[in-house]
């Protein structure tokens, strides 16, 4: 069982895309059109990445921190064993690392065989921006980073190898993907209007985190907004019938998606504000919501089926989600491995969906400013 970077033999992202497009003629045109022509060959210096977030980018942090075993069927598609990820295979962050030809990210708390030569992953499943000082909220992740940086600089100054040095920290990419759990949690006990009122408090925490990175010398910031919360099978299954809900033309909960949009508008405005306040810093805001909603709205175009139904869960159509029999618990059912689903367990995305999301991120068309992902490691 391995959760850290570099523990698995992996094909390059281009090889995986080639494999996927061979599945059906319908998918060939779609996926081939998504492949950047110079994928993985643009870096002129060693890429270094530090990531902060929740389960959307957790590569084993929850297992390392609390000893939780995230067993099969999680990991069945690529790792074929527990990988510490809440997905059937690779996450978006894994594919982004592949695009740079670097090892998968090692969780900061991994004690056995860690590989921190190209950064560290502080994301842990269940994390949110608030409340503060609760493991593993965003501010705790930042404090962990500050300690990691201090220790790394201390030891590299003494001649230690295989750690990130001062130049590495300065030129690194600092990624943020957090906020979904804040919104999801708020909806469990607050009305829509009350959730909207709490959004500024979430953004204040993200702003403080970015400022902390900036004050330590970080100059490359990459921020993902939150996805369409109202399209998650978990939310559709548990909230439909319990409240006055209204769905859109694709069957997603309008209120939850509107809250996600409100959060994203505030996050985009925050990025604009920080660009004016910080000198010599590149802040990239990525519209993950638009990418993921497009997958659901145009699922057949991308070769997916049942876009609002979990592959792994219980209950069958329309959502295959039951909070008492979740993926991996006794009684769960699972779709055939060859089928292309967007939702893995009702909350997290499948490897196939994550690959499609990554393909659109790499182009930069969904980013403000529109620059490619590898900008930070090019001269």
mmCIF file of C-alpha atoms in Angstrom:
data_model
loop_
_atom_site.group_PDB
_atom_site.id
_atom_site.type_symbol
_atom_site.label_atom_id
_atom_site.label_comp_id
_atom_site.label_asym_id
_atom_site.label_seq_id
_atom_site.Cartn_x
_atom_site.Cartn_y
_atom_site.Cartn_z
ATOM 1 C CA UNK A 1 0.000 0.000 0.000
ATOM 2 C CA UNK A 2 1.441 3.362 -0.982
ATOM 3 C CA UNK A 3 0.083 6.873 -0.702
ATOM 4 C CA UNK A 4 3.061 9.011 -1.639
ATOM 5 C CA UNK A 5 4.637 10.422 -4.770
ATOM 6 C CA UNK A 6 6.845 8.261 -6.909
ATOM 7 C CA UNK A 7 5.473 4.968 -5.549
ATOM 8 C CA UNK A 8 3.810 3.817 -8.731
ATOM 9 C CA UNK A 9 4.924 3.085 -12.250
ATOM 10 C CA UNK A 10 2.798 5.318 -14.446
ATOM 11 C CA UNK A 11 2.455 5.935 -18.151
ATOM 12 C CA UNK A 12 2.842 9.519 -19.411
ATOM 13 C CA UNK A 13 -0.384 11.463 -19.721
ATOM 14 C CA UNK A 14 -0.117 11.397 -23.493
ATOM 15 C CA UNK A 15 -0.027 7.563 -23.459
ATOM 16 C CA UNK A 16 -3.118 7.450 -21.283
ATOM 17 C CA UNK A 17 -4.979 9.790 -23.595
ATOM 18 C CA UNK A 18 -3.979 7.619 -26.542
ATOM 19 C CA UNK A 19 -5.376 4.595 -24.731
ATOM 20 C CA UNK A 20 -8.623 6.330 -23.892
ATOM 21 C CA UNK A 21 -9.280 7.560 -27.393
ATOM 22 C CA UNK A 22 -8.946 4.035 -28.699
ATOM 23 C CA UNK A 23 -11.970 2.860 -26.710
ATOM 24 C CA UNK A 24 -14.649 4.110 -29.099
ATOM 25 C CA UNK A 25 -14.744 6.113 -32.305
ATOM 26 C CA UNK A 26 -17.022 8.629 -30.609
ATOM 27 C CA UNK A 27 -14.474 9.385 -27.937
ATOM 28 C CA UNK A 28 -11.528 9.613 -30.330
ATOM 29 C CA UNK A 29 -12.443 12.980 -31.785
ATOM 30 C CA UNK A 30 -13.385 14.497 -28.437
ATOM 31 C CA UNK A 31 -10.337 13.477 -26.398
ATOM 32 C CA UNK A 32 -7.790 13.887 -29.179
ATOM 33 C CA UNK A 33 -8.906 17.475 -29.558
ATOM 34 C CA UNK A 34 -8.072 18.049 -25.898
ATOM 35 C CA UNK A 35 -4.417 17.067 -26.036
ATOM 36 C CA UNK A 36 -2.041 20.047 -25.905
ATOM 37 C CA UNK A 37 0.571 19.673 -28.652
ATOM 38 C CA UNK A 38 3.608 20.176 -26.383
ATOM 39 C CA UNK A 39 2.371 18.460 -23.234
ATOM 40 C CA UNK A 40 5.061 17.825 -20.646
ATOM 41 C CA UNK A 41 8.041 19.361 -22.421
ATOM 42 C CA UNK A 42 7.923 23.055 -21.553
ATOM 43 C CA UNK A 43 9.750 23.199 -18.207
ATOM 44 C CA UNK A 44 13.243 24.673 -18.192
ATOM 45 C CA UNK A 45 13.708 24.235 -14.421
ATOM 46 C CA UNK A 46 12.599 21.558 -11.984
ATOM 47 C CA UNK A 47 8.912 22.014 -11.157
ATOM 48 C CA UNK A 48 8.053 22.370 -7.482
ATOM 49 C CA UNK A 49 4.430 22.358 -6.284
ATOM 50 C CA UNK A 50 2.821 22.930 -2.900
ATOM 51 C CA UNK A 51 -0.879 22.164 -2.680
ATOM 52 C CA UNK A 52 -3.532 23.126 -0.127
ATOM 53 C CA UNK A 53 -7.062 21.765 -0.185
ATOM 54 C CA UNK A 54 -9.547 19.013 0.579
ATOM 55 C CA UNK A 55 -10.431 15.584 -0.828
ATOM 56 C CA UNK A 56 -10.502 16.908 -4.378
ATOM 57 C CA UNK A 57 -6.689 17.014 -4.235
ATOM 58 C CA UNK A 58 -5.839 14.743 -1.287
ATOM 59 C CA UNK A 59 -3.279 12.167 -2.450
ATOM 60 C CA UNK A 60 -3.171 10.276 0.843
ATOM 61 C CA UNK A 61 -3.124 12.951 3.521
ATOM 62 C CA UNK A 62 -6.107 11.617 5.457
ATOM 63 C CA UNK A 63 -4.538 8.175 5.598
ATOM 64 C CA UNK A 64 -1.194 9.564 6.744
ATOM 65 C CA UNK A 65 -2.767 11.896 9.308
ATOM 66 C CA UNK A 66 -5.384 9.676 10.909
ATOM 67 C CA UNK A 67 -4.458 6.185 9.797
ATOM 68 C CA UNK A 68 -7.630 5.793 7.757
ATOM 69 C CA UNK A 69 -7.492 3.049 5.171
ATOM 70 C CA UNK A 70 -9.160 4.049 1.926
ATOM 71 C CA UNK A 71 -9.433 0.608 0.433
ATOM 72 C CA UNK A 72 -10.806 -0.884 -2.737
ATOM 73 C CA UNK A 73 -12.841 -0.227 -4.792
ATOM 74 C CA UNK A 74 -11.154 3.172 -4.406
ATOM 75 C CA UNK A 75 -8.071 3.053 -6.580
ATOM 76 C CA UNK A 76 -9.325 0.178 -8.732
ATOM 77 C CA UNK A 77 -8.832 1.839 -12.123
ATOM 78 C CA UNK A 78 -5.157 2.757 -12.091
ATOM 79 C CA UNK A 79 -3.444 1.938 -8.816
ATOM 80 C CA UNK A 80 -5.315 -1.366 -8.345
ATOM 81 C CA UNK A 81 -4.859 -0.965 -4.605
ATOM 82 C CA UNK A 82 -5.371 1.631 -1.905
ATOM 83 C CA UNK A 83 -3.816 4.931 -2.959
ATOM 84 C CA UNK A 84 -5.247 7.196 -0.260
ATOM 85 C CA UNK A 85 -7.425 8.900 -2.865
ATOM 86 C CA UNK A 86 -11.211 9.138 -2.860
ATOM 87 C CA UNK A 87 -11.614 8.115 -6.480
ATOM 88 C CA UNK A 88 -11.364 5.022 -8.610
ATOM 89 C CA UNK A 89 -8.012 6.294 -9.900
ATOM 90 C CA UNK A 90 -6.073 9.473 -10.404
ATOM 91 C CA UNK A 91 -7.135 12.954 -9.364
ATOM 92 C CA UNK A 92 -6.790 16.183 -11.322
ATOM 93 C CA UNK A 93 -3.631 16.990 -9.372
ATOM 94 C CA UNK A 94 -2.126 13.630 -10.391
ATOM 95 C CA UNK A 95 -2.683 14.386 -14.062
ATOM 96 C CA UNK A 96 -1.255 17.865 -13.619
ATOM 97 C CA UNK A 97 1.896 16.313 -12.173
ATOM 98 C CA UNK A 98 2.041 13.885 -15.091
ATOM 99 C CA UNK A 99 1.870 16.802 -17.503
ATOM 100 C CA UNK A 100 5.112 18.091 -15.968
ATOM 101 C CA UNK A 101 6.682 14.623 -15.830
ATOM 102 C CA UNK A 102 7.122 14.733 -12.048
ATOM 103 C CA UNK A 103 6.184 12.271 -9.314
ATOM 104 C CA UNK A 104 2.743 12.307 -7.761
ATOM 105 C CA UNK A 105 2.542 14.575 -4.754
ATOM 106 C CA UNK A 106 3.528 13.168 -1.366
ATOM 107 C CA UNK A 107 1.305 14.089 1.592
ATOM 108 C CA UNK A 108 3.123 16.340 4.049
ATOM 109 C CA UNK A 109 2.431 13.911 6.914
ATOM 110 C CA UNK A 110 3.636 10.770 5.121
ATOM 111 C CA UNK A 111 6.252 9.253 7.426
ATOM 112 C CA UNK A 112 7.472 6.289 5.379
ATOM 113 C CA UNK A 113 9.344 6.855 2.129
ATOM 114 C CA UNK A 114 8.309 10.455 1.490
ATOM 115 C CA UNK A 115 9.453 12.197 -1.668
ATOM 116 C CA UNK A 116 9.582 15.959 -1.171
ATOM 117 C CA UNK A 117 11.983 16.807 -3.996
ATOM 118 C CA UNK A 118 9.233 18.447 -6.030
ATOM 119 C CA UNK A 119 7.106 19.827 -3.210
ATOM 120 C CA UNK A 120 4.492 18.524 -0.797
ATOM 121 C CA UNK A 121 0.746 18.122 -0.556
ATOM 122 C CA UNK A 122 -0.990 19.603 2.486
ATOM 123 C CA UNK A 123 -4.530 18.823 1.302
ATOM 124 C CA UNK A 124 -6.535 16.503 3.531
ATOM 125 C CA UNK A 125 -10.030 15.133 2.948
ATOM 126 C CA UNK A 126 -12.734 16.942 4.875
ATOM 127 C CA UNK A 127 -10.761 20.163 5.158
ATOM 128 C CA UNK A 128 -12.403 23.560 4.966
ATOM 129 C CA UNK A 129 -11.494 27.194 5.553
ATOM 130 C CA UNK A 130 -13.502 27.420 8.788
ATOM 131 C CA UNK A 131 -13.501 26.868 11.682
ATOM 132 C CA UNK A 132 -9.931 27.966 12.301
ATOM 133 C CA UNK A 133 -7.304 25.902 14.100
ATOM 134 C CA UNK A 134 -9.144 22.630 13.608
ATOM 135 C CA UNK A 135 -7.187 19.868 11.916
ATOM 136 C CA UNK A 136 -6.895 20.205 9.043
ATOM 137 C CA UNK A 137 -8.380 23.580 8.194
ATOM 138 C CA UNK A 138 -6.681 25.842 5.672
ATOM 139 C CA UNK A 139 -4.887 27.900 8.303
ATOM 140 C CA UNK A 140 -3.448 24.716 9.844
ATOM 141 C CA UNK A 141 -2.235 23.621 6.410
ATOM 142 C CA UNK A 142 -0.469 26.969 6.022
ATOM 143 C CA UNK A 143 1.156 26.607 9.442
ATOM 144 C CA UNK A 144 2.344 23.146 8.421
ATOM 145 C CA UNK A 145 3.816 24.608 5.254
ATOM 146 C CA UNK A 146 5.636 27.341 7.162
ATOM 147 C CA UNK A 147 7.232 24.728 9.386
ATOM 148 C CA UNK A 148 8.083 22.557 6.374
ATOM 149 C CA UNK A 149 9.708 25.518 4.645
ATOM 150 C CA UNK A 150 11.689 26.528 7.718
ATOM 151 C CA UNK A 151 12.991 23.005 8.282
ATOM 152 C CA UNK A 152 13.805 22.487 4.614
ATOM 153 C CA UNK A 153 15.819 25.703 4.397
ATOM 154 C CA UNK A 154 17.620 24.817 7.604
ATOM 155 C CA UNK A 155 18.720 21.420 6.306
ATOM 156 C CA UNK A 156 19.529 22.477 2.753
ATOM 157 C CA UNK A 157 21.708 25.180 4.305
ATOM 158 C CA UNK A 158 23.605 22.375 6.033
ATOM 159 C CA UNK A 159 24.163 20.575 2.741
ATOM 160 C CA UNK A 160 21.236 18.163 2.763
ATOM 161 C CA UNK A 161 20.024 16.988 -0.632
ATOM 162 C CA UNK A 162 16.626 15.848 -1.873
ATOM 163 C CA UNK A 163 14.798 18.779 -0.285
ATOM 164 C CA UNK A 164 13.414 21.997 -1.750
ATOM 165 C CA UNK A 165 15.903 24.858 -1.441
ATOM 166 C CA UNK A 166 15.355 28.609 -1.348
ATOM 167 C CA UNK A 167 15.110 28.982 -5.122
ATOM 168 C CA UNK A 168 12.695 26.069 -5.221
ATOM 169 C CA UNK A 169 10.356 27.717 -2.729
ATOM 170 C CA UNK A 170 10.544 31.057 -4.536
ATOM 171 C CA UNK A 171 9.798 29.610 -7.965
ATOM 172 C CA UNK A 172 7.301 26.983 -6.805
ATOM 173 C CA UNK A 173 3.642 26.859 -7.743
ATOM 174 C CA UNK A 174 1.282 27.263 -4.791
ATOM 175 C CA UNK A 175 -2.072 25.648 -5.512
ATOM 176 C CA UNK A 176 -5.342 26.164 -3.629
ATOM 177 C CA UNK A 177 -8.472 24.036 -4.079
ATOM 178 C CA UNK A 178 -10.744 24.500 -1.079
ATOM 179 C CA UNK A 179 -14.207 25.817 -0.189
ATOM 180 C CA UNK A 180 -16.527 23.000 -1.251
ATOM 181 C CA UNK A 181 -16.792 21.606 2.272
ATOM 182 C CA UNK A 182 -17.530 25.053 3.688
ATOM 183 C CA UNK A 183 -20.524 25.423 1.398
ATOM 184 C CA UNK A 184 -21.688 21.829 1.725
ATOM 185 C CA UNK A 185 -21.428 21.941 5.507
ATOM 186 C CA UNK A 186 -23.245 25.253 5.764
ATOM 187 C CA UNK A 187 -26.223 23.884 3.825
ATOM 188 C CA UNK A 188 -26.738 21.183 6.454
ATOM 189 C CA UNK A 189 -27.894 23.705 9.044
ATOM 190 C CA UNK A 190 -28.417 27.060 7.342
ATOM 191 C CA UNK A 191 -30.864 28.498 4.837
ATOM 192 C CA UNK A 192 -29.707 29.631 1.406
ATOM 193 C CA UNK A 193 -29.592 33.290 2.458
ATOM 194 C CA UNK A 194 -27.582 32.423 5.560
ATOM 195 C CA UNK A 195 -25.092 30.411 3.501
ATOM 196 C CA UNK A 196 -24.593 33.364 1.160
ATOM 197 C CA UNK A 197 -23.929 35.603 4.164
ATOM 198 C CA UNK A 198 -21.134 33.278 5.326
ATOM 199 C CA UNK A 199 -19.241 33.273 2.017
ATOM 200 C CA UNK A 200 -17.161 36.405 2.792
ATOM 201 C CA UNK A 201 -15.817 34.691 5.917
ATOM 202 C CA UNK A 202 -14.591 31.764 3.789
ATOM 203 C CA UNK A 203 -12.888 34.148 1.393
ATOM 204 C CA UNK A 204 -11.145 35.981 4.224
ATOM 205 C CA UNK A 205 -9.403 32.736 5.170
ATOM 206 C CA UNK A 206 -8.252 32.116 1.597
ATOM 207 C CA UNK A 207 -6.976 35.672 1.375
ATOM 208 C CA UNK A 208 -4.996 35.236 4.606
ATOM 209 C CA UNK A 209 -3.509 31.987 3.307
ATOM 210 C CA UNK A 210 -2.358 33.553 0.027
ATOM 211 C CA UNK A 211 -0.849 36.496 1.888
ATOM 212 C CA UNK A 212 1.110 34.109 4.098
ATOM 213 C CA UNK A 213 2.557 32.410 1.036
ATOM 214 C CA UNK A 214 3.392 35.767 -0.532
ATOM 215 C CA UNK A 215 5.175 36.983 2.615
ATOM 216 C CA UNK A 216 7.439 33.909 2.527
ATOM 217 C CA UNK A 217 8.486 34.655 -1.049
ATOM 218 C CA UNK A 218 5.910 32.751 -3.080
ATOM 219 C CA UNK A 219 5.147 34.426 -6.394
ATOM 220 C CA UNK A 220 3.143 31.827 -8.375
ATOM 221 C CA UNK A 221 -0.400 31.254 -7.094
ATOM 222 C CA UNK A 222 -2.869 28.861 -8.743
ATOM 223 C CA UNK A 223 -6.446 28.904 -7.391
ATOM 224 C CA UNK A 224 -9.295 26.559 -8.349
ATOM 225 C CA UNK A 225 -12.837 27.701 -7.725
ATOM 226 C CA UNK A 226 -15.446 25.245 -6.478
ATOM 227 C CA UNK A 227 -17.502 22.960 -8.700
ATOM 228 C CA UNK A 228 -21.278 22.642 -9.203
ATOM 229 C CA UNK A 229 -22.284 21.474 -5.730
ATOM 230 C CA UNK A 230 -25.894 21.019 -6.802
ATOM 231 C CA UNK A 231 -24.969 18.363 -9.359
ATOM 232 C CA UNK A 232 -23.417 15.958 -6.853
ATOM 233 C CA UNK A 233 -25.474 12.741 -6.460
ATOM 234 C CA UNK A 234 -24.975 12.978 -2.688
ATOM 235 C CA UNK A 235 -26.716 16.355 -2.546
ATOM 236 C CA UNK A 236 -29.398 15.379 -5.017
ATOM 237 C CA UNK A 237 -30.210 12.234 -3.063
ATOM 238 C CA UNK A 238 -30.198 13.706 0.427
ATOM 239 C CA UNK A 239 -31.763 17.111 -0.235
ATOM 240 C CA UNK A 240 -34.458 16.300 -2.779
ATOM 241 C CA UNK A 241 -37.743 15.886 -0.945
ATOM 242 C CA UNK A 242 -36.453 17.403 2.303
ATOM 243 C CA UNK A 243 -36.645 21.020 1.235
ATOM 244 C CA UNK A 244 -38.284 23.180 -1.366
ATOM 245 C CA UNK A 245 -35.806 22.432 -4.138
ATOM 246 C CA UNK A 246 -35.723 23.623 -7.692
ATOM 247 C CA UNK A 247 -33.655 21.882 -10.333
ATOM 248 C CA UNK A 248 -32.241 23.242 -13.564
ATOM 249 C CA UNK A 249 -32.608 21.777 -17.044
ATOM 250 C CA UNK A 250 -29.913 19.175 -16.323
ATOM 251 C CA UNK A 251 -31.390 18.075 -12.995
ATOM 252 C CA UNK A 252 -28.988 19.938 -10.678
ATOM 253 C CA UNK A 253 -30.112 21.775 -7.554
ATOM 254 C CA UNK A 254 -30.326 25.468 -8.365
ATOM 255 C CA UNK A 255 -29.793 26.859 -4.879
ATOM 256 C CA UNK A 256 -26.621 24.901 -4.240
ATOM 257 C CA UNK A 257 -25.195 25.793 -7.641
ATOM 258 C CA UNK A 258 -26.122 29.446 -7.150
ATOM 259 C CA UNK A 259 -24.257 29.426 -3.835
ATOM 260 C CA UNK A 260 -21.221 27.921 -5.551
ATOM 261 C CA UNK A 261 -21.429 30.664 -8.177
ATOM 262 C CA UNK A 262 -21.614 33.334 -5.476
ATOM 263 C CA UNK A 263 -18.537 31.873 -3.795
ATOM 264 C CA UNK A 264 -16.723 31.740 -7.126
ATOM 265 C CA UNK A 265 -17.574 35.335 -7.997
ATOM 266 C CA UNK A 266 -16.156 36.411 -4.656
ATOM 267 C CA UNK A 267 -13.055 34.287 -5.173
ATOM 268 C CA UNK A 268 -12.486 35.769 -8.623
ATOM 269 C CA UNK A 269 -12.839 39.278 -7.209
ATOM 270 C CA UNK A 270 -10.398 38.369 -4.442
ATOM 271 C CA UNK A 271 -7.830 37.268 -7.031
ATOM 272 C CA UNK A 272 -8.246 40.581 -8.860
ATOM 273 C CA UNK A 273 -7.788 42.465 -5.588
ATOM 274 C CA UNK A 274 -4.647 40.511 -4.658
ATOM 275 C CA UNK A 275 -3.080 41.144 -8.074
ATOM 276 C CA UNK A 276 -3.255 44.876 -7.385
ATOM 277 C CA UNK A 277 -1.850 44.547 -3.873
ATOM 278 C CA UNK A 278 1.015 42.124 -4.499
ATOM 279 C CA UNK A 279 4.115 42.919 -6.548
ATOM 280 C CA UNK A 280 5.747 40.568 -9.057
ATOM 281 C CA UNK A 281 3.171 37.848 -8.426
ATOM 282 C CA UNK A 282 1.169 35.779 -10.894
ATOM 283 C CA UNK A 283 -2.244 34.744 -9.574
ATOM 284 C CA UNK A 284 -4.197 32.365 -11.795
ATOM 285 C CA UNK A 285 -7.897 31.788 -11.159
ATOM 286 C CA UNK A 286 -9.269 28.608 -12.759
ATOM 287 C CA UNK A 287 -12.985 28.178 -13.439
ATOM 288 C CA UNK A 288 -13.418 24.561 -12.378
ATOM 289 C CA UNK A 289 -17.163 25.148 -12.064
ATOM 290 C CA UNK A 290 -17.521 25.873 -15.787
ATOM 291 C CA UNK A 291 -15.410 22.841 -16.719
ATOM 292 C CA UNK A 292 -17.319 20.406 -14.526
ATOM 293 C CA UNK A 293 -20.750 21.791 -15.355
ATOM 294 C CA UNK A 294 -19.943 21.440 -19.037
ATOM 295 C CA UNK A 295 -19.127 17.763 -18.458
ATOM 296 C CA UNK A 296 -22.557 17.226 -16.919
ATOM 297 C CA UNK A 297 -24.521 19.356 -19.371
ATOM 298 C CA UNK A 298 -22.820 17.742 -22.382
ATOM 299 C CA UNK A 299 -22.062 14.332 -20.936
ATOM 300 C CA UNK A 300 -22.917 12.393 -24.078
ATOM 301 C CA UNK A 301 -20.517 14.510 -26.112
ATOM 302 C CA UNK A 302 -17.711 13.400 -23.811
ATOM 303 C CA UNK A 303 -18.813 9.764 -23.811
ATOM 304 C CA UNK A 304 -20.218 9.718 -20.249
ATOM 305 C CA UNK A 305 -23.460 8.141 -19.128
ATOM 306 C CA UNK A 306 -25.732 8.805 -16.138
ATOM 307 C CA UNK A 307 -24.045 12.130 -15.289
ATOM 308 C CA UNK A 308 -25.962 12.554 -12.012
ATOM 309 C CA UNK A 309 -25.537 8.971 -10.807
ATOM 310 C CA UNK A 310 -22.708 7.616 -8.674
ATOM 311 C CA UNK A 311 -20.753 4.694 -10.070
ATOM 312 C CA UNK A 312 -20.117 3.319 -6.582
ATOM 313 C CA UNK A 313 -22.883 3.487 -3.991
ATOM 314 C CA UNK A 314 -26.301 2.077 -3.208
ATOM 315 C CA UNK A 315 -29.864 2.609 -4.325
ATOM 316 C CA UNK A 316 -29.697 2.426 -8.088
ATOM 317 C CA UNK A 317 -31.139 5.112 -10.367
ATOM 318 C CA UNK A 318 -31.437 8.017 -10.397
ATOM 319 C CA UNK A 319 -28.505 8.799 -8.055
ATOM 320 C CA UNK A 320 -27.253 5.491 -6.575
ATOM 321 C CA UNK A 321 -26.395 7.209 -3.321
ATOM 322 C CA UNK A 322 -27.417 6.288 0.212
ATOM 323 C CA UNK A 323 -25.670 7.951 3.165
ATOM 324 C CA UNK A 324 -25.932 4.708 5.147
ATOM 325 C CA UNK A 325 -24.402 2.509 2.431
ATOM 326 C CA UNK A 326 -21.653 4.537 0.834
ATOM 327 C CA UNK A 327 -18.979 3.282 -1.550
ATOM 328 C CA UNK A 328 -16.997 0.477 0.072
ATOM 329 C CA UNK A 329 -19.480 -0.229 2.856
ATOM 330 C CA UNK A 330 -21.285 -3.551 3.060
ATOM 331 C CA UNK A 331 -24.033 -3.722 0.468
ATOM 332 C CA UNK A 332 -22.669 -1.193 -2.016
ATOM 333 C CA UNK A 333 -22.922 -1.734 -5.763
ATOM 334 C CA UNK A 334 -20.593 -0.538 -8.468
ATOM 335 C CA UNK A 335 -20.703 0.121 -12.194
ATOM 336 C CA UNK A 336 -18.617 -1.947 -14.573
ATOM 337 C CA UNK A 337 -15.071 -0.707 -14.866
ATOM 338 C CA UNK A 338 -15.354 -0.090 -18.583
ATOM 339 C CA UNK A 339 -18.247 2.349 -18.218
ATOM 340 C CA UNK A 340 -17.601 6.098 -18.192
ATOM 341 C CA UNK A 341 -19.223 7.809 -15.220
ATOM 342 C CA UNK A 342 -18.601 11.352 -13.990
ATOM 343 C CA UNK A 343 -19.322 10.732 -10.306
ATOM 344 C CA UNK A 344 -17.381 8.028 -8.518
ATOM 345 C CA UNK A 345 -19.032 7.867 -5.090
ATOM 346 C CA UNK A 346 -21.612 10.652 -5.186
ATOM 347 C CA UNK A 347 -19.145 13.321 -4.044
ATOM 348 C CA UNK A 348 -15.861 12.755 -5.859
ATOM 349 C CA UNK A 349 -15.150 12.408 -9.559
ATOM 350 C CA UNK A 350 -13.936 9.377 -11.472
ATOM 351 C CA UNK A 351 -10.513 9.177 -13.053
ATOM 352 C CA UNK A 352 -12.120 9.507 -16.492
ATOM 353 C CA UNK A 353 -13.849 12.735 -15.470
ATOM 354 C CA UNK A 354 -10.706 14.041 -13.785
ATOM 355 C CA UNK A 355 -8.783 13.468 -17.007
ATOM 356 C CA UNK A 356 -11.280 15.542 -18.972
ATOM 357 C CA UNK A 357 -11.113 18.329 -16.374
ATOM 358 C CA UNK A 358 -7.311 18.324 -16.491
ATOM 359 C CA UNK A 359 -7.244 18.491 -20.269
ATOM 360 C CA UNK A 360 -9.181 21.745 -20.158
ATOM 361 C CA UNK A 361 -7.082 23.187 -17.341
ATOM 362 C CA UNK A 362 -3.856 22.628 -19.276
ATOM 363 C CA UNK A 363 -4.957 24.756 -22.202
ATOM 364 C CA UNK A 364 -5.529 27.829 -20.053
ATOM 365 C CA UNK A 365 -8.839 28.703 -21.726
ATOM 366 C CA UNK A 366 -10.653 28.491 -18.386
ATOM 367 C CA UNK A 367 -8.036 30.518 -16.524
ATOM 368 C CA UNK A 368 -7.695 34.202 -15.696
ATOM 369 C CA UNK A 369 -5.201 35.161 -17.034
ATOM 370 C CA UNK A 370 -5.208 32.610 -19.831
ATOM 371 C CA UNK A 371 -1.827 30.979 -19.375
ATOM 372 C CA UNK A 372 -0.775 27.350 -19.504
ATOM 373 C CA UNK A 373 -0.269 25.326 -16.367
ATOM 374 C CA UNK A 374 3.486 24.979 -16.881
ATOM 375 C CA UNK A 375 4.129 28.751 -16.870
ATOM 376 C CA UNK A 376 5.818 28.665 -13.467
ATOM 377 C CA UNK A 377 8.594 26.266 -14.498
ATOM 378 C CA UNK A 378 9.471 27.980 -17.773
ATOM 379 C CA UNK A 379 12.246 30.549 -17.971
#
